[in-house]
Short mmCIF file of C-alpha atoms in Angstrom, two decimals:
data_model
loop_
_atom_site.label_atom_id
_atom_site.label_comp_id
_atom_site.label_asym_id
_atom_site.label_seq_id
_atom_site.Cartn_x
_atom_site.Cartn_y
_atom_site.Cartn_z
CA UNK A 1 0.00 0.00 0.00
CA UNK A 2 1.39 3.59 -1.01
CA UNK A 3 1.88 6.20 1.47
CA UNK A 4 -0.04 9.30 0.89
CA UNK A 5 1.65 12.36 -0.57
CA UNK A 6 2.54 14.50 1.98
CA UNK A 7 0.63 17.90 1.60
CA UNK A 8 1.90 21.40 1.18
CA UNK A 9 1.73 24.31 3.50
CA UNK A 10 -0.30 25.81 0.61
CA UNK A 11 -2.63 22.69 0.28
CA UNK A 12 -3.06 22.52 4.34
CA UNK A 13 -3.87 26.61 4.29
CA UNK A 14 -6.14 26.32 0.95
CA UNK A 15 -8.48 23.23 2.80
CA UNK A 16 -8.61 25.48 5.77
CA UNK A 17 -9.86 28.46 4.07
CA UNK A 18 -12.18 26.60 1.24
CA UNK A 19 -13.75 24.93 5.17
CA UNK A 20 -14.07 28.26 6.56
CA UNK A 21 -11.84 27.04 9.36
CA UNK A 22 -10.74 30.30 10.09
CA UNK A 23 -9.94 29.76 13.90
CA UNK A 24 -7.58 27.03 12.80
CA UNK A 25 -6.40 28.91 9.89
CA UNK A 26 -5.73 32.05 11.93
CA UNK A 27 -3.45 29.80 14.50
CA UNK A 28 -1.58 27.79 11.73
CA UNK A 29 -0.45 31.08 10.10
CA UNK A 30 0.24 32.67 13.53
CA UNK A 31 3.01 29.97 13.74
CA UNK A 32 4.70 30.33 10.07
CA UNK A 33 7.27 32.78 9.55
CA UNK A 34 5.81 35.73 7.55
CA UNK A 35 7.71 34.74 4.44
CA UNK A 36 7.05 31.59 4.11
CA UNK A 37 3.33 33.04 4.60
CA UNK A 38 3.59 35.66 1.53
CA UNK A 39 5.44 32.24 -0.55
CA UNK A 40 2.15 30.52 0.16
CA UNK A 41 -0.26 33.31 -0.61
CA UNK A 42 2.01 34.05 -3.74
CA UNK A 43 0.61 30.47 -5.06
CA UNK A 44 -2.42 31.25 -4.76
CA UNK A 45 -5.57 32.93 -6.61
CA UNK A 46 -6.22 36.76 -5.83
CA UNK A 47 -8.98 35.96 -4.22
CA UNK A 48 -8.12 33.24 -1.88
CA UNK A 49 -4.51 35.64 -1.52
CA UNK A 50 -6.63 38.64 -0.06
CA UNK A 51 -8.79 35.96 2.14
CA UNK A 52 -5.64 35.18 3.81
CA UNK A 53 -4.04 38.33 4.21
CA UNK A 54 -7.83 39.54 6.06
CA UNK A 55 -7.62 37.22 8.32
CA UNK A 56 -3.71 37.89 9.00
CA UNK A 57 -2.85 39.05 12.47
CA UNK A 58 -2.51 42.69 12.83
CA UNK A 59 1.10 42.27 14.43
CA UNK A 60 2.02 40.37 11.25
CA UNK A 61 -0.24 41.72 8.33
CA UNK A 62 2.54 44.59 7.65
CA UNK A 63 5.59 42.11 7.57
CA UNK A 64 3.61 39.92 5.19
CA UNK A 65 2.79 42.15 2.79
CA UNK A 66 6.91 43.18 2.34
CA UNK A 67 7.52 39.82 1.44
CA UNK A 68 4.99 39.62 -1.38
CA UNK A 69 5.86 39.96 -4.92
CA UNK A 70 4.53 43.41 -6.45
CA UNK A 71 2.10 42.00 -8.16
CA UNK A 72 0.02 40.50 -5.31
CA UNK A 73 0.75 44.20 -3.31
CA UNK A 74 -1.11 46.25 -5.44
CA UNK A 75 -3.91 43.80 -5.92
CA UNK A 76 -4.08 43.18 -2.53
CA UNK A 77 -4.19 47.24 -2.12
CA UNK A 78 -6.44 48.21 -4.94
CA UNK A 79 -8.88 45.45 -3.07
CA UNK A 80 -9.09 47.24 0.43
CA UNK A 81 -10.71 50.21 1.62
CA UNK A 82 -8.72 53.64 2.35
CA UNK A 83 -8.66 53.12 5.48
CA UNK A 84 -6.99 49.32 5.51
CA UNK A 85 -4.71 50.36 2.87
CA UNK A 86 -3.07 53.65 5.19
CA UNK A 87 -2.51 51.03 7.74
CA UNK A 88 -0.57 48.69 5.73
CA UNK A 89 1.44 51.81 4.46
CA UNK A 90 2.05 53.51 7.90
CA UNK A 91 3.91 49.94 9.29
CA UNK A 92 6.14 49.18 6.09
CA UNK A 93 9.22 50.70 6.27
CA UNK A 94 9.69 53.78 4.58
CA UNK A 95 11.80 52.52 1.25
CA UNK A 96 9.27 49.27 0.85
CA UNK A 97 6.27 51.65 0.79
CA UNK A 98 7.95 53.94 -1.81
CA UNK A 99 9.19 50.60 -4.01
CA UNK A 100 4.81 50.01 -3.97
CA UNK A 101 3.86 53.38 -4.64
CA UNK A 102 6.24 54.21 -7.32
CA UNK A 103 4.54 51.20 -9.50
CA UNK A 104 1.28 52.24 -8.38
CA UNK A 105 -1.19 54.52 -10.53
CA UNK A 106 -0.99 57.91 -9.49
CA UNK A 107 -4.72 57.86 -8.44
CA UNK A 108 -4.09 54.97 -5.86
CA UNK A 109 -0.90 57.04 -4.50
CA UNK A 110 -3.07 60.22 -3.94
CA UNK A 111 -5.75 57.96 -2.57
CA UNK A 112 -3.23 56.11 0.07
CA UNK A 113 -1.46 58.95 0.93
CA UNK A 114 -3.94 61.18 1.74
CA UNK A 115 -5.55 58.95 4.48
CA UNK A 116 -1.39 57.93 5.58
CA UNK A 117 -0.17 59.22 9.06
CA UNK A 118 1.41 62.61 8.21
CA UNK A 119 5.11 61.22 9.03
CA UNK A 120 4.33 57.99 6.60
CA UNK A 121 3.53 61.06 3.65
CA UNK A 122 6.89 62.96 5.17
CA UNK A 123 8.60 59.92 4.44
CA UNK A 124 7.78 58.36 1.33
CA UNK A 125 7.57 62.23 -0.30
CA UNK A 126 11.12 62.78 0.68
CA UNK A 127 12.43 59.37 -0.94
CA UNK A 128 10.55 59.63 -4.47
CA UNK A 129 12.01 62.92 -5.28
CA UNK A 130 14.86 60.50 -5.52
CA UNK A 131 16.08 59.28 -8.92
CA UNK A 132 15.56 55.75 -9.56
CA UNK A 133 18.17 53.24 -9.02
CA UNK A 134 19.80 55.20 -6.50
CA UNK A 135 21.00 54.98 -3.36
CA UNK A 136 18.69 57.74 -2.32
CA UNK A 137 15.58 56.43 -3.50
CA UNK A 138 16.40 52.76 -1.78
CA UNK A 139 17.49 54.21 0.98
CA UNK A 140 15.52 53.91 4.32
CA UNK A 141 14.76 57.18 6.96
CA UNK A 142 14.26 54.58 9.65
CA UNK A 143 17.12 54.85 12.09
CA UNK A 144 18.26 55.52 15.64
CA UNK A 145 20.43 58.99 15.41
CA UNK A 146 22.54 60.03 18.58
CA UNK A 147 24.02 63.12 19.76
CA UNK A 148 27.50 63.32 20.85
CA UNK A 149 26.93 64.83 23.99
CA UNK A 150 24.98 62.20 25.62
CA UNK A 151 26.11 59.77 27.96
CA UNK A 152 25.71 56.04 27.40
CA UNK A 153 22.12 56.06 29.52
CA UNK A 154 20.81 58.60 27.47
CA UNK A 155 21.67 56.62 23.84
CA UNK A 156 20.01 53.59 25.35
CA UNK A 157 17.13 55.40 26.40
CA UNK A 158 16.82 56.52 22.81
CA UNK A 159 17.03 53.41 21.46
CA UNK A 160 14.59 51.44 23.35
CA UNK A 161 12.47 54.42 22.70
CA UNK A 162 13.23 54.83 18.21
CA UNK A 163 14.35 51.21 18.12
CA UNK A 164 10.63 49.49 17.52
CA UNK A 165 10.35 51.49 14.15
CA UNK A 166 13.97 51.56 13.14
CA UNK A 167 15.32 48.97 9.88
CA UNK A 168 18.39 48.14 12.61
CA UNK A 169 19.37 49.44 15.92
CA UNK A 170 22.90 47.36 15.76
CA UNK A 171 24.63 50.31 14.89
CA UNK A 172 23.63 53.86 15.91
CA UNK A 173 24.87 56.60 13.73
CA UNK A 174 26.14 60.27 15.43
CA UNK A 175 25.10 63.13 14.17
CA UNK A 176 25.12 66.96 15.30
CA UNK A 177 22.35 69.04 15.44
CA UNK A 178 22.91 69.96 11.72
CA UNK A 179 22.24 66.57 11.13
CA UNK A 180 26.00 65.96 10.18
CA UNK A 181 27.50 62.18 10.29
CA UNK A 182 30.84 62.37 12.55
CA UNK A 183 30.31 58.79 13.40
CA UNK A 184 28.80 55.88 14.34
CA UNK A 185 28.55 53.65 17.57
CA UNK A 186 28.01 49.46 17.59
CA UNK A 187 24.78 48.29 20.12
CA UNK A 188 26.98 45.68 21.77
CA UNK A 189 29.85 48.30 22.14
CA UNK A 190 27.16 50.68 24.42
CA UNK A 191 26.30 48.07 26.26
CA UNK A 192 29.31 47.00 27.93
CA UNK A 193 30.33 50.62 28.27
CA UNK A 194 29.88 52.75 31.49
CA UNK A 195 26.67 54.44 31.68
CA UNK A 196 28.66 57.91 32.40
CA UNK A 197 30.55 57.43 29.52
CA UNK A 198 30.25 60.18 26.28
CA UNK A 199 29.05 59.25 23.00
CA UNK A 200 31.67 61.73 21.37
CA UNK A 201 34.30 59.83 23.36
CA UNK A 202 33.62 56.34 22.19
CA UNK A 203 32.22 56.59 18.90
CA UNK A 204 34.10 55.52 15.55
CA UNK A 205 34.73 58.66 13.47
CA UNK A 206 36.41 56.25 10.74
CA UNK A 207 32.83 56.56 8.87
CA UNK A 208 32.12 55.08 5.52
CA UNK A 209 29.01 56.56 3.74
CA UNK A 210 27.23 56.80 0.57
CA UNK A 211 26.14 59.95 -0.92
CA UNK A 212 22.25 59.65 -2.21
CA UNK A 213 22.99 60.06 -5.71
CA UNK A 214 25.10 56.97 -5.97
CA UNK A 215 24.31 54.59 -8.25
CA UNK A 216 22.42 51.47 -6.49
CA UNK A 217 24.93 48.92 -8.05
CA UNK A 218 27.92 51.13 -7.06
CA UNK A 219 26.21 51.16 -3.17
CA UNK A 220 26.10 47.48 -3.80
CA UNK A 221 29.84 47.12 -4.45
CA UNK A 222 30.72 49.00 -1.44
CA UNK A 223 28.74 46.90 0.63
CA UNK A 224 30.27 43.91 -1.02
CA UNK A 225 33.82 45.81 -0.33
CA UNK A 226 33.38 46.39 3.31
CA UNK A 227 31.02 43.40 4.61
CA UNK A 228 28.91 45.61 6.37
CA UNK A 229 25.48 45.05 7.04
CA UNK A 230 24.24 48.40 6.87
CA UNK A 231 25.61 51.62 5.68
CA UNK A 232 24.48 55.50 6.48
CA UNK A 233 23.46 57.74 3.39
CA UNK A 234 24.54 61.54 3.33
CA UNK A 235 23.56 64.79 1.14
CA UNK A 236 25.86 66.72 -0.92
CA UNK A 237 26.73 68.52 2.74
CA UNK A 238 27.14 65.47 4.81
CA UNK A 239 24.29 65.52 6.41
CA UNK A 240 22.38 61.88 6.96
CA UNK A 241 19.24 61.30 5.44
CA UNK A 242 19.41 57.36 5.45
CA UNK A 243 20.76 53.94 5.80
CA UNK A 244 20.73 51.17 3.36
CA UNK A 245 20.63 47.47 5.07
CA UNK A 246 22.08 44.20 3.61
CA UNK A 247 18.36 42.69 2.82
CA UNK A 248 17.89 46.18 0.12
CA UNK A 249 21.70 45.31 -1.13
CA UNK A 250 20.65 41.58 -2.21
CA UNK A 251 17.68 43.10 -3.94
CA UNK A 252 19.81 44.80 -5.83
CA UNK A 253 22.32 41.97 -6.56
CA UNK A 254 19.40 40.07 -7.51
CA UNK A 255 18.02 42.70 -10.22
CA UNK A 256 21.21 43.47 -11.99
CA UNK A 257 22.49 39.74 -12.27
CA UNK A 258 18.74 39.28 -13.27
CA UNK A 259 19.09 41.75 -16.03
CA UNK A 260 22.33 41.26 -17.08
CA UNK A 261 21.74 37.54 -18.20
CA UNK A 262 18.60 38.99 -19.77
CA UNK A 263 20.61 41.27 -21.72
CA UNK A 264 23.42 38.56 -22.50
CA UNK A 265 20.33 36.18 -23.79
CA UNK A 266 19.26 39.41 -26.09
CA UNK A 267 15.81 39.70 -24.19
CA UNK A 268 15.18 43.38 -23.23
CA UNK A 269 14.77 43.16 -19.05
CA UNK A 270 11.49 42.89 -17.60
CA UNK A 271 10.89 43.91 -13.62
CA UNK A 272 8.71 41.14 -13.04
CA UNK A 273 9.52 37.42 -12.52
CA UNK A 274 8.77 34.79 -14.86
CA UNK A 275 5.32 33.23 -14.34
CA UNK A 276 3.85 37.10 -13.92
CA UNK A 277 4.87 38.68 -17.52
CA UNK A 278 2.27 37.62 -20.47
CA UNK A 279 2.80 36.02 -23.26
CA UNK A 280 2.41 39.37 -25.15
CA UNK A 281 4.84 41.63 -22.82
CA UNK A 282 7.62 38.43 -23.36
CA UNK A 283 6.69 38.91 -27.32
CA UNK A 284 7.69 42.28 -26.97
CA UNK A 285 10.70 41.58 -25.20
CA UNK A 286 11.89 39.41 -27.40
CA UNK A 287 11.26 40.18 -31.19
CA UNK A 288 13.26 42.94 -31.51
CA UNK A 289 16.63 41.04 -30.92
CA UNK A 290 15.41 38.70 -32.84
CA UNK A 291 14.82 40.57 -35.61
CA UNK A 292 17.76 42.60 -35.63
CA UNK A 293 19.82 39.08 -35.48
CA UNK A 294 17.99 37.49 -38.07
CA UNK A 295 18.87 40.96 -40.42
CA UNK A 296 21.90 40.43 -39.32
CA UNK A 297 22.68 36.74 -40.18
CA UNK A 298 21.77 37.92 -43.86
CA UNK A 299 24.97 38.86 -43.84
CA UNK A 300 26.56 35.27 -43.54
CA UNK A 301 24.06 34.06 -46.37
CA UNK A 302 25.82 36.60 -48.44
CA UNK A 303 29.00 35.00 -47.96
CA UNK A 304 27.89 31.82 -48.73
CA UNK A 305 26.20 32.89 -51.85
CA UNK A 306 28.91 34.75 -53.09
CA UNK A 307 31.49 31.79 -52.64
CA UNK A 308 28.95 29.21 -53.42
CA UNK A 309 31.30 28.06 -56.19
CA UNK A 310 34.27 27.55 -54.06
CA UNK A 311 32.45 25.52 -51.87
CA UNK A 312 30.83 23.04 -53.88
CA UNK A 313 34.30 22.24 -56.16
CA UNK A 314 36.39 21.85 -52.72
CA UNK A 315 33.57 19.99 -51.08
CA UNK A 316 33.68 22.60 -47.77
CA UNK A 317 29.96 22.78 -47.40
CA UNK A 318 30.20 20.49 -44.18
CA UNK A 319 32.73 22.09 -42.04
CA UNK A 320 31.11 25.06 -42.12
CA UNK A 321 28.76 24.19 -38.72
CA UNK A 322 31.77 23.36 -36.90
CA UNK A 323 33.99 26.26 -37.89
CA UNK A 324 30.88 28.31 -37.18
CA UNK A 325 29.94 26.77 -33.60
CA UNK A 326 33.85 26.80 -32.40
CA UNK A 327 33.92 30.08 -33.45
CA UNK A 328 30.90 31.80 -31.50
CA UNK A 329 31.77 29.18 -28.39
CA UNK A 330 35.48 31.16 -28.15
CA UNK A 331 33.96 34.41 -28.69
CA UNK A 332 31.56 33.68 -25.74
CA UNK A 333 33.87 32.62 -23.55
CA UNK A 334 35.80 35.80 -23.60
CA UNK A 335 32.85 37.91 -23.52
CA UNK A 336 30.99 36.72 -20.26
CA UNK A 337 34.75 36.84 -18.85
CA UNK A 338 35.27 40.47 -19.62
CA UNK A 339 31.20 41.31 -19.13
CA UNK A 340 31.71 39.70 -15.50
CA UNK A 341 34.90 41.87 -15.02
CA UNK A 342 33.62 45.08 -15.79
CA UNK A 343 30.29 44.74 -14.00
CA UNK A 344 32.67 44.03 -10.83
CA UNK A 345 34.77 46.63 -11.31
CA UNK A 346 37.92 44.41 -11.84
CA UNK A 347 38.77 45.65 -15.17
CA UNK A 348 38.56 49.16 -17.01
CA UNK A 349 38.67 49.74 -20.23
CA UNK A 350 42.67 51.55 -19.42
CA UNK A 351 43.53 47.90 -19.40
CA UNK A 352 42.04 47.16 -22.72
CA UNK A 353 45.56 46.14 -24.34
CA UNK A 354 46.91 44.24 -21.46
CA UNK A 355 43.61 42.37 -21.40
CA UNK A 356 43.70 41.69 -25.71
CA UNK A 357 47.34 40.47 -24.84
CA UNK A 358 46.25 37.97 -22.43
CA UNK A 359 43.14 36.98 -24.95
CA UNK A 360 46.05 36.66 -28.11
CA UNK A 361 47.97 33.77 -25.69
CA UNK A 362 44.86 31.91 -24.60
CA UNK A 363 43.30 32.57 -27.81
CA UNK A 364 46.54 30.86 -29.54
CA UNK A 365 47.18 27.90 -26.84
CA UNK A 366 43.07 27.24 -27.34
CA UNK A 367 43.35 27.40 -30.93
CA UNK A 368 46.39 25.08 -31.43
CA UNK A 369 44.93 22.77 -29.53
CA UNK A 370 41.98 22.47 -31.21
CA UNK A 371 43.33 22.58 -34.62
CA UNK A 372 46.04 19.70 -33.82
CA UNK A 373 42.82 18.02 -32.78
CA UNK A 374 40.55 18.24 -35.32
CA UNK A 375 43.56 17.29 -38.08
CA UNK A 376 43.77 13.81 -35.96
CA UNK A 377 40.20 13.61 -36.56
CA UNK A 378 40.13 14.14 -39.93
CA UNK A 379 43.38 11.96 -40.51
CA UNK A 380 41.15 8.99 -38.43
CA UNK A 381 38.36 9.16 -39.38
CA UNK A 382 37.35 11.41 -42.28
CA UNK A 383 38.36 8.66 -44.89
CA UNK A 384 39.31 9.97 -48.88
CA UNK A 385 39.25 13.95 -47.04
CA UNK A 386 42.67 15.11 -49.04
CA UNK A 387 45.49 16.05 -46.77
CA UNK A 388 44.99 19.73 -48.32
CA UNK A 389 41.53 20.40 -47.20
CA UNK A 390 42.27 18.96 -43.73
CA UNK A 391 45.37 21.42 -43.45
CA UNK A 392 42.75 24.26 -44.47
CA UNK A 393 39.81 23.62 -42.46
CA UNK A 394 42.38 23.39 -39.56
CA UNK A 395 44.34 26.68 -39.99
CA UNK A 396 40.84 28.30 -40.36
CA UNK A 397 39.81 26.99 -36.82
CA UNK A 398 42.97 28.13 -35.48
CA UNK A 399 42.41 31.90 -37.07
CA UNK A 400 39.08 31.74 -36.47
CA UNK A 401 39.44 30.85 -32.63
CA UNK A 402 41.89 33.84 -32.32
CA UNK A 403 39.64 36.30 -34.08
CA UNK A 404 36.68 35.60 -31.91
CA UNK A 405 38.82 35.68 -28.57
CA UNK A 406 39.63 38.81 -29.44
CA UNK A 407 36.00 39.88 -30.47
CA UNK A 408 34.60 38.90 -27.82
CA UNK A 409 36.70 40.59 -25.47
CA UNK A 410 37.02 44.24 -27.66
CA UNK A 411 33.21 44.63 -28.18
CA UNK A 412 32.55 44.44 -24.45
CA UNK A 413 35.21 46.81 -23.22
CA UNK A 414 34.39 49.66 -26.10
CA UNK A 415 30.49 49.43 -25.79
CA UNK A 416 31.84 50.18 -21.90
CA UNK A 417 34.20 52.96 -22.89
CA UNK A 418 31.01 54.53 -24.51
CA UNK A 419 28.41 53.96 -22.04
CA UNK A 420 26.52 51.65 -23.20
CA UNK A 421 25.86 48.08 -21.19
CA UNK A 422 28.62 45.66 -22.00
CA UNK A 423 26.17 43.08 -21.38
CA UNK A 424 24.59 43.82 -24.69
CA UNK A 425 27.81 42.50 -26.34
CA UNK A 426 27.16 39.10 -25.41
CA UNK A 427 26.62 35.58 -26.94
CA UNK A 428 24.19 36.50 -29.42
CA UNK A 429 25.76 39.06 -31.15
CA UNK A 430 29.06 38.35 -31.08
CA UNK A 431 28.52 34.71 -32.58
CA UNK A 432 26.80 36.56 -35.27
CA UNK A 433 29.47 38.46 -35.86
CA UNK A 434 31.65 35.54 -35.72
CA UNK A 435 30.24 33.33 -37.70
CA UNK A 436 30.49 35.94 -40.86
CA UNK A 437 34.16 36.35 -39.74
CA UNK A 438 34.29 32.53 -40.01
CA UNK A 439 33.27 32.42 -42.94
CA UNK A 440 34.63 35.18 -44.61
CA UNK A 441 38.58 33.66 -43.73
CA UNK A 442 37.51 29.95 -44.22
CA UNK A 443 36.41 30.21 -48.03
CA UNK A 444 39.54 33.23 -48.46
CA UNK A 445 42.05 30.85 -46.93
CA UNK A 446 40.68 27.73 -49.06
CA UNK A 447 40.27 29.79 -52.33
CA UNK A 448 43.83 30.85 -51.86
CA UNK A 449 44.97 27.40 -50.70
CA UNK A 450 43.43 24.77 -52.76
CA UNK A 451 42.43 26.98 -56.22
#
C-alpha cells in the first residue's frame, strides 16, 4: 500500500480556508514565519490571496505584505478600503512603501497617501524625489540617530524608545544638530560601556558613507567591499538622510544579475519574474533582438552565396557548422569573462591592451589545440578527405578561434568605454558576428589554398 503524498503548507492553508476554518487557519499562520506566509499566498488565486491576508494578524499583516511579490501588493491594495490600505502603508518601512507606490497609478498614491499618518507622507515624499536606481531612493529614513553629547544612559534610552520602528538598531549613527555624520557607535559596544561614559568619546569617526545620488549597483559594491550590514546615506553637505541594510543590497544583486543575463540572452529586461509577464509583454521583449539578429545573419548568407562556387568544387559545405559553432563558443567565452569583469569593477577599459594580450595567448594555446585536434580527426576518421583540405579547415579553426577571442573581449570593453551596457555584447551578437568572420577567412584561406 502507497503512502499518501505529503501535503503542502499551501494545500493545508487552501483546505482550511475553502472549510471556513478560520480559527484554525488564523493559528496555523500565527506559527509560520511571515515569508514563508507571503510564498504561500504568492501560489495562490487573488482571491483566496486577499482571504488570507484579512484574516492575518494585525502584528504580522505589515511584515507579510513586504515579502509579497509586487504583483500580489497592489492587488491586494487596490482590493481594500482607504482606510486598511493607510494602515498597511504607515507599518512598512519607509523605502518598501515607496518601491509600492512608485509602481502604483498615481490615483491609488493620492488615494493612500492622503488617508497615511502625516510622518508615513513625510517619508515616502522625501524618498521619491529621488532618482531611480539610487542609493537615495532605496534608501531607508528609519534609524536611531545620537548626539555626541549624551552619555551612554541617554543613547540607550533613545534606542529602546526609536528602536521598535527603526530597519536596525545594531549600529547607531552620530550626528550633530545639523544633522552631520561624525560617526557611528556598535549596540553591543554601548552596552558594555559605562553608563557615564560620552558618546563623542567612544564613537568611531572612521565613517564610511554613501552619498544619495550613488548609483544602487555602485552602493552594492561598497557593501560587497566592506562586509557591512548596513551603511548610512549623506547629502551633498554630509548631512544623513538614510541607511541602506544588507536585505535592500541583495535586492539589488538580484536585479542586476537578473538583467544582465537577460541582456546577455538578447531579451530586453522585464521587472517582473517569470510566471507574472504575459505572453504578449515576453513577445515584446523578445522580437526585436530577434529581428535585428535574423537581419543580421543575412549577412553570412551573403557570404555563402557569393562563394557558393568555391564551396561546392572543394567539397567545404560540411565544415562550415563546426567552424561556425567553435567560433561563436570562443567568442563567448571571452565575452561573459570580460562582461563579468567590468560589472565588478575588476577591469577598465585603461587595461584594454593588457587584457587583448592575455586573450592573443589563450586565444593561440586554445586554438592550437583544437586545430592539432581536429587534423587527428580528420586523418582517423574522415576517410578519402585530401590532406589539403584537412590542413585548411584546420588553420581556419585556429584563425578563427583567435579572431573571436579577441571579439569577444574588444566589443565588451568599447560598448563600456562609450556607455553603453557591455552586457549587450554578449553571446548572441558576437557569434553573429563571428560566424560571418568565419566564414569570410575559411572560403579566403581555401580559395587561396586549394584553387
Amino acid at each position: 500500500m502507497e503512502l499518501q503524498e505529503e501535503k503542502t503548507i499551501v494545500e493545508i492553508l487552501k483546505e482550511l480556508l475553502d472549510a471556513r476554518q478560520y480559527t484554525m487557519l488564523r493559528q496555523t499562520i500565527s506559527e509560520m514565519n511571515t515569508v514563508d506566509i507571503a510564498a504561500a499566498m504568492g501560489e495562490m488565486e487573488d482571491e483566496d490571496s486577499l482571504k488570507m491576508f484579512r484574516i492575518l494578524p494585525k502584528d504580522m499583516a505589515a511584515d507579510v505584505f513586504a515579502d509579497l511579490e509586487l504583483d500580489d501588493q497592489q492587488y491586494i491594495i487596490r482590493s481594500l478600503s482607504d482606510r486598511e490600505a493607510s494602515n498597511i502603508i504607515d507599518n512598512l518601512m519607509a523605502d518598501d512603501a515607496t518601491d509600492l507606490l512608485e509602481e502604483m497609478p498615481a490615483s491609488v498614491v493620492k488615494r493612500i497617501l492622503a488617508s497615511a499618518s502625516p510622518e508615513t507622507r513625510a517619508d515616502i515624499n522625501h524618498l521619491l524625489r529621488y532618482p531611480e536606481d539610487s542609493a537615495g531612493s532605496i534608501m531607508t529614513v528609519e534609524y536611531v540617530d545620537l548626539r555626541e553629547d549624551m552619555t551612554v544612559t541617554d543613547a540607550i534610552d533613545r534606542i529602546r524608545k526609536k528602536g521598535v520602528d527603526s530597519e536596525t538598531i545594531n549600529i547607531c549613527y552620530v550626528v550633530t544638530r545639523q544633522k552631520i555624520l561624525v560617526g557611528t557607535v556598535a549596540l553591543r559596544y554601548l552596552l558594555i560601556m559605562k553608563p557615564d561614559e560620552i558618546i563623542g568619546d567612544i564613537m568611531n569617526t572612521n565613517v564610511i558613507s554613501i552619498n544619495t545620488m550613488t548609483d544602487q549597483e555602485e552602493a552594492a559594491r561598497i557593501f560587497q567591499k566592506y562586509g557591512f550590514t548596513a551603511m548610512p546615506v549623506v547629502d551633498n553637505e554630509s548631512r544623513m538622510v538614510g541607511i541602506i541594510t544588507i536585505d535592500d543590497v541583495v535586492d539589488i544583486l538580484e536585479e542586476e544579475a537578473t538583467e544582465d543575463i537577460e541582456k546577455m540572452a538578447a531579451i530586453v529586461p522585464s521587472d517582473k519574474p517569470y510566471p507574472k509577464v504575459g505572453i504578449l509583454e515576453t513577445y515584446r521583449k523578445r522580437i526585436p533582438w530577434l529581428l535585428f539578429l535574423m537581419i543580421s545573419a543575412t549577412f553570412t548568407g551573403g557570404i555563402i552565396a557569393h562563394y557558393e562556387a568555391a564551396l561546392t568544387a572543394f567539397a567545404l559545405t560540411a565544415y562550415i557548422p563546426m567552424l561556425m559553432d567553435t567560433g561563436g563558443n570562443a567568442g563567448s567565452q571571452a565575452s561573459v569573462s570580460i562582461i563579468r569583469g567590468l560589472s565588478l569593477k575588476e577591469i577598465e577599459f585603461k587595461d584594454l591592451f593588457k587584457i587583448v594580450w592575455k586573450e592573443i595567448r589563450v586565444a593561440v594555446l586554445c586554438g592550437f589545440t583544437l586545430a592539432v585536434a581536429n587534423f587527428l580527426r580528420l586523418l582517423i576518421f574522415a576517410h578519402g578527405v585530401p590532406i589539403a583540405t584537412s590542413a585548411v579547415v584546420c588553420l581556419t579553426l585556429f584563425v578563427v578561434v583567435l579572431i573571436a577571442k579577441l571579439v569577444g573581449c574588444f566589443l565588451p570593453m568599447l560598448a563600456s568605454r562609450f556607455g553603453f551596457d557591455p552586457a549587450v555584447m554578449a553571446s548572441p551578437f558576437i557569434t553573429t558576428i563571428v560566424d560571418a568572420l568565419s566564414l569570410l577567412v575559411f572560403l579566403n584561406i581555401a580559395t587561396a589554398l586549394l584553387a
